[in-house]
PDB file of C-alpha atoms in Angstrom:
ATOM      1  CA  ASP A   1       8.100   9.872  10.243  1.00 68.00           C
ATOM      2  CA  GLN A   2       4.789   8.334  10.201  1.00 79.00           C
ATOM      3  CA  GLN A   3       2.119  10.334   8.308  1.00 90.00           C
ATOM      4  CA  VAL A   4      -0.934   7.635   8.556  1.00 94.00           C
ATOM      5  CA  LYS A   5      -1.112   5.657  12.222  1.00 93.00           C
ATOM      6  CA  GLN A   6      -2.840   2.497  13.443  1.00 95.00           C
ATOM      7  CA  ASN A   7      -2.407   2.885  16.726  1.00 91.00           C
ATOM      8  CA  SER A   8      -3.984  -0.074  17.829  1.00 94.00           C
ATOM      9  CA  PRO A   9      -1.820  -3.204  16.464  1.00 93.00           C
ATOM     10  CA  SER A  10      -5.161  -5.824  17.748  1.00 95.00           C
ATOM     11  CA  LEU A  11      -8.442  -5.851  18.422  1.00 96.00           C
ATOM     12  CA  SER A  12     -11.248  -8.702  19.852  1.00 97.00           C
ATOM     13  CA  VAL A  13     -14.837  -8.305  19.250  1.00 97.00           C
ATOM     14  CA  GLN A  14     -16.882 -11.286  20.025  1.00 97.00           C
ATOM     15  CA  GLU A  15     -19.422 -12.169  16.964  1.00 97.00           C
ATOM     16  CA  GLY A  16     -22.319  -9.966  16.465  1.00 97.00           C
ATOM     17  CA  ARG A  17     -21.335  -6.408  17.696  1.00 97.00           C
ATOM     18  CA  ILE A  18     -19.940  -3.902  16.264  1.00 98.00           C
ATOM     19  CA  SER A  19     -15.785  -3.609  15.857  1.00 98.00           C
ATOM     20  CA  ILE A  20     -14.191  -0.317  15.027  1.00 98.00           C
ATOM     21  CA  LEU A  21     -11.193   0.192  13.391  1.00 98.00           C
ATOM     22  CA  ASN A  22      -9.397   3.904  14.085  1.00 98.00           C
ATOM     23  CA  CYS A  23      -6.210   5.598  12.104  1.00 97.00           C
ATOM     24  CA  ASP A  24      -4.948   9.095  12.273  1.00 97.00           C
ATOM     25  CA  TYR A  25      -3.324  10.653   9.634  1.00 96.00           C
ATOM     26  CA  THR A  26      -0.913  13.546   9.921  1.00 95.00           C
ATOM     27  CA  ASN A  27      -1.091  15.942   5.841  1.00 92.00           C
ATOM     28  CA  SER A  28      -3.788  17.748   5.760  1.00 92.00           C
ATOM     29  CA  MET A  29      -3.266  17.366   2.050  1.00 92.00           C
ATOM     30  CA  PHE A  30      -4.253  13.599   1.787  1.00 93.00           C
ATOM     31  CA  ASP A  31      -7.864  14.002  -0.205  1.00 92.00           C
ATOM     32  CA  TYR A  32      -8.804  10.358  -0.679  1.00 93.00           C
ATOM     33  CA  PHE A  33      -8.814   6.988   1.980  1.00 94.00           C
ATOM     34  CA  LEU A  34      -8.943   3.435   1.490  1.00 94.00           C
ATOM     35  CA  TRP A  35      -9.723   0.343   4.059  1.00 96.00           C
ATOM     36  CA  TYR A  36      -7.912  -2.674   2.915  1.00 96.00           C
ATOM     37  CA  LYS A  37      -8.586  -6.333   4.362  1.00 96.00           C
ATOM     38  CA  LYS A  38      -5.387  -8.953   4.330  1.00 94.00           C
ATOM     39  CA  TYR A  39      -5.817 -12.577   5.281  1.00 94.00           C
ATOM     40  CA  PRO A  40      -2.264 -14.452   5.779  1.00 89.00           C
ATOM     41  CA  ALA A  41      -0.858 -15.495   2.930  1.00 85.00           C
ATOM     42  CA  GLU A  42      -2.759 -13.451   0.492  1.00 90.00           C
ATOM     43  CA  GLY A  43      -2.669  -9.773  -0.432  1.00 93.00           C
ATOM     44  CA  PRO A  44      -4.542  -6.899   1.106  1.00 93.00           C
ATOM     45  CA  THR A  45      -8.376  -6.853  -0.779  1.00 93.00           C
ATOM     46  CA  PHE A  46      -9.783  -3.270  -1.258  1.00 92.00           C
ATOM     47  CA  LEU A  47     -12.768  -3.156   1.515  1.00 95.00           C
ATOM     48  CA  ILE A  48     -14.274   0.797   0.840  1.00 95.00           C
ATOM     49  CA  SER A  49     -12.870   3.977   0.463  1.00 93.00           C
ATOM     50  CA  ILE A  50     -13.861   7.372   0.951  1.00 95.00           C
ATOM     51  CA  SER A  51     -13.372  10.606  -0.649  1.00 93.00           C
ATOM     52  CA  SER A  52     -12.374  13.875   1.624  1.00 93.00           C
ATOM     53  CA  ILE A  53     -15.260  15.768   0.384  1.00 94.00           C
ATOM     54  CA  LYS A  54     -17.427  13.094   2.566  1.00 95.00           C
ATOM     55  CA  ASP A  55     -17.601  12.263   6.015  1.00 96.00           C
ATOM     56  CA  LYS A  56     -19.037   8.999   5.811  1.00 97.00           C
ATOM     57  CA  ASN A  57     -19.379   5.953   3.233  1.00 96.00           C
ATOM     58  CA  GLU A  58     -21.380   2.703   3.396  1.00 97.00           C
ATOM     59  CA  ASP A  59     -21.254  -0.237   1.991  1.00 95.00           C
ATOM     60  CA  GLY A  60     -23.083  -3.282   3.618  1.00 96.00           C
ATOM     61  CA  ARG A  61     -21.577  -3.742   7.245  1.00 97.00           C
ATOM     62  CA  PHE A  62     -18.745  -1.387   6.839  1.00 97.00           C
ATOM     63  CA  THR A  63     -19.091   2.250   6.917  1.00 98.00           C
ATOM     64  CA  VAL A  64     -16.371   4.439   6.804  1.00 98.00           C
ATOM     65  CA  PHE A  65     -16.568   7.598   8.988  1.00 98.00           C
ATOM     66  CA  LEU A  66     -13.827  10.291   7.985  1.00 98.00           C
ATOM     67  CA  ASN A  67     -13.365  13.276  10.851  1.00 97.00           C
ATOM     68  CA  LYS A  68     -11.306  16.337   8.742  1.00 96.00           C
ATOM     69  CA  SER A  69     -10.776  19.020  11.563  1.00 96.00           C
ATOM     70  CA  ALA A  70      -9.629  15.336  13.764  1.00 97.00           C
ATOM     71  CA  LYS A  71      -7.701  13.915  11.033  1.00 97.00           C
ATOM     72  CA  HIS A  72      -8.669  10.635  11.761  1.00 97.00           C
ATOM     73  CA  LEU A  73     -11.053   8.181  10.305  1.00 97.00           C
ATOM     74  CA  SER A  74     -12.673   4.739  11.237  1.00 98.00           C
ATOM     75  CA  LEU A  75     -14.132   1.600   9.688  1.00 98.00           C
ATOM     76  CA  HIS A  76     -17.190   0.559  11.546  1.00 98.00           C
ATOM     77  CA  ILE A  77     -17.979  -3.450  10.930  1.00 98.00           C
ATOM     78  CA  VAL A  78     -21.936  -3.871  11.945  1.00 97.00           C
ATOM     79  CA  PRO A  79     -22.343  -7.405  13.012  1.00 97.00           C
ATOM     80  CA  SER A  80     -18.730  -8.350  13.138  1.00 98.00           C
ATOM     81  CA  GLN A  81     -18.060 -11.906  11.716  1.00 97.00           C
ATOM     82  CA  PRO A  82     -15.702 -14.376  12.490  1.00 96.00           C
ATOM     83  CA  GLY A  83     -14.977 -14.120   8.509  1.00 96.00           C
ATOM     84  CA  ASP A  84     -13.993 -10.618   9.524  1.00 97.00           C
ATOM     85  CA  SER A  85     -11.197 -11.621  11.201  1.00 97.00           C
ATOM     86  CA  ALA A  86      -7.538  -9.962   9.517  1.00 97.00           C
ATOM     87  CA  VAL A  87      -5.401  -7.753   9.367  1.00 95.00           C
ATOM     88  CA  TYR A  88      -7.040  -4.431   8.576  1.00 97.00           C
ATOM     89  CA  PHE A  89      -4.761  -1.254   6.799  1.00 96.00           C
ATOM     90  CA  CYS A  90      -6.288   2.164   6.265  1.00 96.00           C
ATOM     91  CA  ALA A  91      -3.845   4.547   3.592  1.00 94.00           C
ATOM     92  CA  ALA A  92      -3.885   7.689   2.621  1.00 93.00           C
ATOM     93  CA  SER A  93      -2.874   9.687  -0.770  1.00 90.00           C
ATOM     94  CA  GLU A  94      -2.347  13.614  -1.260  1.00 84.00           C
ATOM     95  CA  GLY A  95      -3.583  13.311  -5.176  1.00 77.00           C
ATOM     96  CA  THR A  96      -1.059  11.401  -6.932  1.00 68.00           C
ATOM     97  CA  TYR A  97      -2.447   8.034  -6.707  1.00 69.00           C
ATOM     98  CA  LYS A  98       0.405   6.569  -4.523  1.00 80.00           C
ATOM     99  CA  TYR A  99      -0.924   5.805  -1.462  1.00 89.00           C
ATOM    100  CA  ILE A 100       0.545   5.860   2.350  1.00 90.00           C
ATOM    101  CA  PHE A 101      -0.195   3.017   4.577  1.00 93.00           C
ATOM    102  CA  GLY A 102      -0.757   2.497   8.077  1.00 94.00           C
ATOM    103  CA  THR A 103       0.615   0.436   9.954  1.00 93.00           C
ATOM    104  CA  GLY A 104      -2.517  -1.924  10.327  1.00 94.00           C
ATOM    105  CA  THR A 105      -4.769  -3.416  12.620  1.00 96.00           C
ATOM    106  CA  ARG A 106      -5.311  -7.369  14.158  1.00 96.00           C
ATOM    107  CA  LEU A 107      -9.109  -7.957  13.976  1.00 97.00           C
ATOM    108  CA  LYS A 108     -10.064 -10.887  15.795  1.00 98.00           C
ATOM    109  CA  VAL A 109     -14.166 -12.008  16.165  1.00 97.00           C
ATOM    110  CA  LEU A 110     -14.824 -14.707  18.950  1.00 96.00           C
ATOM    111  CA  ALA A 111     -17.797 -16.908  17.951  1.00 90.00           C
TER     112      ALA A 111
ATOM    113  CA  ASP B   1      -5.733 -16.496 -13.255  1.00 62.00           C
ATOM    114  CA  ALA B   2      -4.739 -14.363 -10.980  1.00 71.00           C
ATOM    115  CA  ASP B   3      -4.986  -9.941 -12.000  1.00 91.00           C
ATOM    116  CA  VAL B   4      -1.553  -9.738 -10.605  1.00 95.00           C
ATOM    117  CA  THR B   5       0.835 -12.026 -10.115  1.00 96.00           C
ATOM    118  CA  GLN B   6       3.515 -12.741  -8.353  1.00 97.00           C
ATOM    119  CA  THR B   7       7.099 -14.843  -8.217  1.00 96.00           C
ATOM    120  CA  PRO B   8       8.597 -17.038  -6.866  1.00 96.00           C
ATOM    121  CA  ARG B   9       6.137 -16.974  -3.872  1.00 95.00           C
ATOM    122  CA  ASN B  10       8.318 -17.863  -1.217  1.00 96.00           C
ATOM    123  CA  ARG B  11      12.621 -17.281  -1.604  1.00 96.00           C
ATOM    124  CA  ILE B  12      15.675 -17.742   0.977  1.00 97.00           C
ATOM    125  CA  THR B  13      18.376 -16.009  -0.350  1.00 96.00           C
ATOM    126  CA  LYS B  14      22.314 -15.592   0.785  1.00 96.00           C
ATOM    127  CA  THR B  15      23.764 -12.289   1.663  1.00 97.00           C
ATOM    128  CA  GLY B  16      25.260 -10.490  -0.832  1.00 97.00           C
ATOM    129  CA  LYS B  17      23.238 -12.402  -3.947  1.00 96.00           C
ATOM    130  CA  ARG B  18      21.454 -10.815  -6.474  1.00 96.00           C
ATOM    131  CA  ILE B  19      17.044 -11.416  -6.902  1.00 96.00           C
ATOM    132  CA  MET B  20      14.555 -10.346  -8.884  1.00 97.00           C
ATOM    133  CA  LEU B  21      11.165 -10.739  -7.880  1.00 98.00           C
ATOM    134  CA  GLU B  22       8.479 -10.457 -10.943  1.00 97.00           C
ATOM    135  CA  CYS B  23       4.987  -9.054 -11.005  1.00 97.00           C
ATOM    136  CA  SER B  24       2.918  -9.636 -14.368  1.00 97.00           C
ATOM    137  CA  GLN B  25      -0.667  -8.802 -14.177  1.00 96.00           C
ATOM    138  CA  THR B  26      -4.275  -8.980 -16.820  1.00 95.00           C
ATOM    139  CA  LYS B  27      -5.884  -5.537 -15.647  1.00 90.00           C
ATOM    140  CA  GLY B  28      -4.276  -3.145 -18.413  1.00 90.00           C
ATOM    141  CA  HIS B  29      -3.170  -1.415 -15.541  1.00 90.00           C
ATOM    142  CA  ASP B  30      -1.320   1.742 -16.577  1.00 90.00           C
ATOM    143  CA  ARG B  31       0.119   1.802 -12.849  1.00 92.00           C
ATOM    144  CA  MET B  32       2.154  -0.256 -11.072  1.00 94.00           C
ATOM    145  CA  TYR B  33       3.551  -0.187  -8.019  1.00 95.00           C
ATOM    146  CA  TRP B  34       5.922  -2.407  -5.221  1.00 97.00           C
ATOM    147  CA  TYR B  35       5.697  -2.636  -1.303  1.00 96.00           C
ATOM    148  CA  ARG B  36       7.403  -4.282   1.671  1.00 96.00           C
ATOM    149  CA  GLN B  37       5.635  -5.138   4.447  1.00 93.00           C
ATOM    150  CA  ASP B  38       7.184  -6.026   8.297  1.00 91.00           C
ATOM    151  CA  PRO B  39       5.692  -6.583  11.338  1.00 82.00           C
ATOM    152  CA  GLY B  40       5.259  -3.462  12.972  1.00 80.00           C
ATOM    153  CA  LEU B  41       5.517  -1.076  10.206  1.00 84.00           C
ATOM    154  CA  GLY B  42       2.643  -2.176   7.780  1.00 86.00           C
ATOM    155  CA  LEU B  43       3.129  -1.591   3.983  1.00 92.00           C
ATOM    156  CA  ARG B  44       5.773   0.833   2.796  1.00 93.00           C
ATOM    157  CA  LEU B  45       6.404   2.195  -1.120  1.00 93.00           C
ATOM    158  CA  ILE B  46       9.458   1.185  -2.553  1.00 96.00           C
ATOM    159  CA  TYR B  47       9.291   2.149  -6.480  1.00 96.00           C
ATOM    160  CA  TYR B  48       5.955   3.113  -8.499  1.00 94.00           C
ATOM    161  CA  SER B  49       5.587   3.255 -12.271  1.00 94.00           C
ATOM    162  CA  PHE B  50       3.013   5.368 -14.003  1.00 91.00           C
ATOM    163  CA  ASP B  51       4.150   4.021 -17.061  1.00 90.00           C
ATOM    164  CA  VAL B  52       6.306   2.074 -19.288  1.00 91.00           C
ATOM    165  CA  LYS B  53       9.063   4.709 -19.382  1.00 85.00           C
ATOM    166  CA  ASP B  54       8.075   5.929 -15.713  1.00 93.00           C
ATOM    167  CA  ILE B  55       9.611   5.101 -12.843  1.00 96.00           C
ATOM    168  CA  ASN B  56       9.424   6.499  -9.020  1.00 94.00           C
ATOM    169  CA  LYS B  57      11.600   6.367  -5.739  1.00 95.00           C
ATOM    170  CA  GLY B  58       9.099   5.530  -3.091  1.00 92.00           C
ATOM    171  CA  GLU B  59      10.018   5.924   0.290  1.00 89.00           C
ATOM    172  CA  ILE B  60      12.612   2.583   1.035  1.00 94.00           C
ATOM    173  CA  SER B  61      14.157   2.993  -2.273  1.00 95.00           C
ATOM    174  CA  ASP B  62      17.574   2.215  -1.803  1.00 95.00           C
ATOM    175  CA  GLY B  63      19.382  -1.109  -1.950  1.00 95.00           C
ATOM    176  CA  TYR B  64      16.281  -2.128  -4.316  1.00 97.00           C
ATOM    177  CA  SER B  65      16.642  -0.809  -8.501  1.00 97.00           C
ATOM    178  CA  VAL B  66      13.355  -1.869 -10.617  1.00 97.00           C
ATOM    179  CA  SER B  67      12.539  -2.597 -14.464  1.00 96.00           C
ATOM    180  CA  ARG B  68       9.535  -1.888 -16.050  1.00 96.00           C
ATOM    181  CA  GLN B  69       9.296  -4.271 -19.397  1.00 87.00           C
ATOM    182  CA  ALA B  70       5.926  -3.783 -20.722  1.00 94.00           C
ATOM    183  CA  GLN B  71       2.989  -2.407 -19.114  1.00 93.00           C
ATOM    184  CA  ALA B  72       1.878  -5.832 -18.151  1.00 95.00           C
ATOM    185  CA  LYS B  73       5.627  -6.304 -15.994  1.00 96.00           C
ATOM    186  CA  PHE B  74       7.053  -4.990 -13.377  1.00 97.00           C
ATOM    187  CA  SER B  75      10.412  -6.325 -11.976  1.00 98.00           C
ATOM    188  CA  LEU B  76      11.969  -5.597  -8.566  1.00 98.00           C
ATOM    189  CA  SER B  77      15.967  -6.731  -8.058  1.00 97.00           C
ATOM    190  CA  LEU B  78      18.094  -6.332  -4.709  1.00 96.00           C
ATOM    191  CA  GLU B  79      21.270  -6.007  -6.143  1.00 92.00           C
ATOM    192  CA  SER B  80      23.467  -7.373  -2.928  1.00 96.00           C
ATOM    193  CA  ALA B  81      20.321  -8.498  -0.392  1.00 96.00           C
ATOM    194  CA  ILE B  82      21.213  -8.184   2.980  1.00 96.00           C
ATOM    195  CA  PRO B  83      19.579 -10.058   6.180  1.00 96.00           C
ATOM    196  CA  ASN B  84      17.377  -5.985   6.572  1.00 95.00           C
ATOM    197  CA  GLN B  85      15.714  -6.935   3.516  1.00 97.00           C
ATOM    198  CA  THR B  86      13.270  -9.845   4.544  1.00 96.00           C
ATOM    199  CA  ALA B  87      10.134  -9.179   4.780  1.00 96.00           C
ATOM    200  CA  LEU B  88       6.773  -9.665   2.042  1.00 96.00           C
ATOM    201  CA  TYR B  89       7.012  -7.885  -0.823  1.00 97.00           C
ATOM    202  CA  PHE B  90       3.722  -6.740  -2.768  1.00 97.00           C
ATOM    203  CA  CYS B  91       3.124  -5.665  -6.731  1.00 97.00           C
ATOM    204  CA  ALA B  92       0.050  -3.734  -7.021  1.00 95.00           C
ATOM    205  CA  THR B  93      -1.323  -2.395 -10.163  1.00 94.00           C
ATOM    206  CA  SER B  94      -3.915   0.607 -10.136  1.00 89.00           C
ATOM    207  CA  ASP B  95      -6.014   2.413 -13.100  1.00 80.00           C
ATOM    208  CA  LEU B  96      -6.847   6.275 -13.193  1.00 67.00           C
ATOM    209  CA  GLN B  97      -9.831   5.896 -11.118  1.00 67.00           C
ATOM    210  CA  ARG B  98      -9.393   6.948  -7.511  1.00 66.00           C
ATOM    211  CA  GLY B  99     -10.529   2.527  -6.320  1.00 67.00           C
ATOM    212  CA  GLY B 100      -7.187   1.951  -4.762  1.00 78.00           C
ATOM    213  CA  TYR B 101      -4.586  -1.155  -5.786  1.00 88.00           C
ATOM    214  CA  THR B 102      -5.438  -4.606  -6.789  1.00 92.00           C
ATOM    215  CA  PHE B 103      -2.584  -6.158  -5.154  1.00 95.00           C
ATOM    216  CA  GLY B 104      -0.480  -9.746  -5.711  1.00 96.00           C
ATOM    217  CA  SER B 105      -0.267 -12.360  -3.459  1.00 95.00           C
ATOM    218  CA  GLY B 106       3.039 -11.928  -2.309  1.00 96.00           C
ATOM    219  CA  THR B 107       6.718 -13.110  -1.977  1.00 97.00           C
ATOM    220  CA  ARG B 108       8.101 -13.894   0.986  1.00 96.00           C
ATOM    221  CA  LEU B 109      11.653 -13.351   0.862  1.00 97.00           C
ATOM    222  CA  THR B 110      14.267 -14.433   3.526  1.00 96.00           C
ATOM    223  CA  VAL B 111      17.817 -13.158   3.036  1.00 97.00           C
ATOM    224  CA  VAL B 112      19.877 -15.442   5.458  1.00 96.00           C
TER     225      VAL B 112
END
């Protein structure tokens, strides 16, 4: 039973446009959410986080939105750059610092 | 030097063999984790440890064991490797803050 789902395995976006990556979760007790980016042959790297007491967190070109009623979070990248091409994982935890990861979305930014 | 180092980076082993994957960290973090990545399944937690005397099973611990020899070292063993354990394995660390994990670069394991 997948508690964290990323229903789009892949996404292609033109350089300069907005990339929107989505993540749904089923456990209403999750209270902290993260996004990671992964390049080939490297480990995932932390990108941005959001606590359940917020509905938005921004860091430069990256913004994460949380809709608790819908159990949905999204990552917006504006503007998208070719270097953003990677696999993106969302992850959620319930206060134990043990994260459950989604299946990942492969983003390709076209020059 | 990397904050979280995994060895080996790549390994091919035969079915039935015992294999150990090692992880060491210089972050000074108390918490360490082993995940595996499979296509279409994302990252799944195998085992985690919150300090040297603490070992906890994750989602998919069957067929695996771990040892936390010191704060900085956390090793994963496959007692008798089988082909469906072919995957990319990641070690990760975290501290008490909610800042997420620091991952190693991964070990690609192939069981033939």
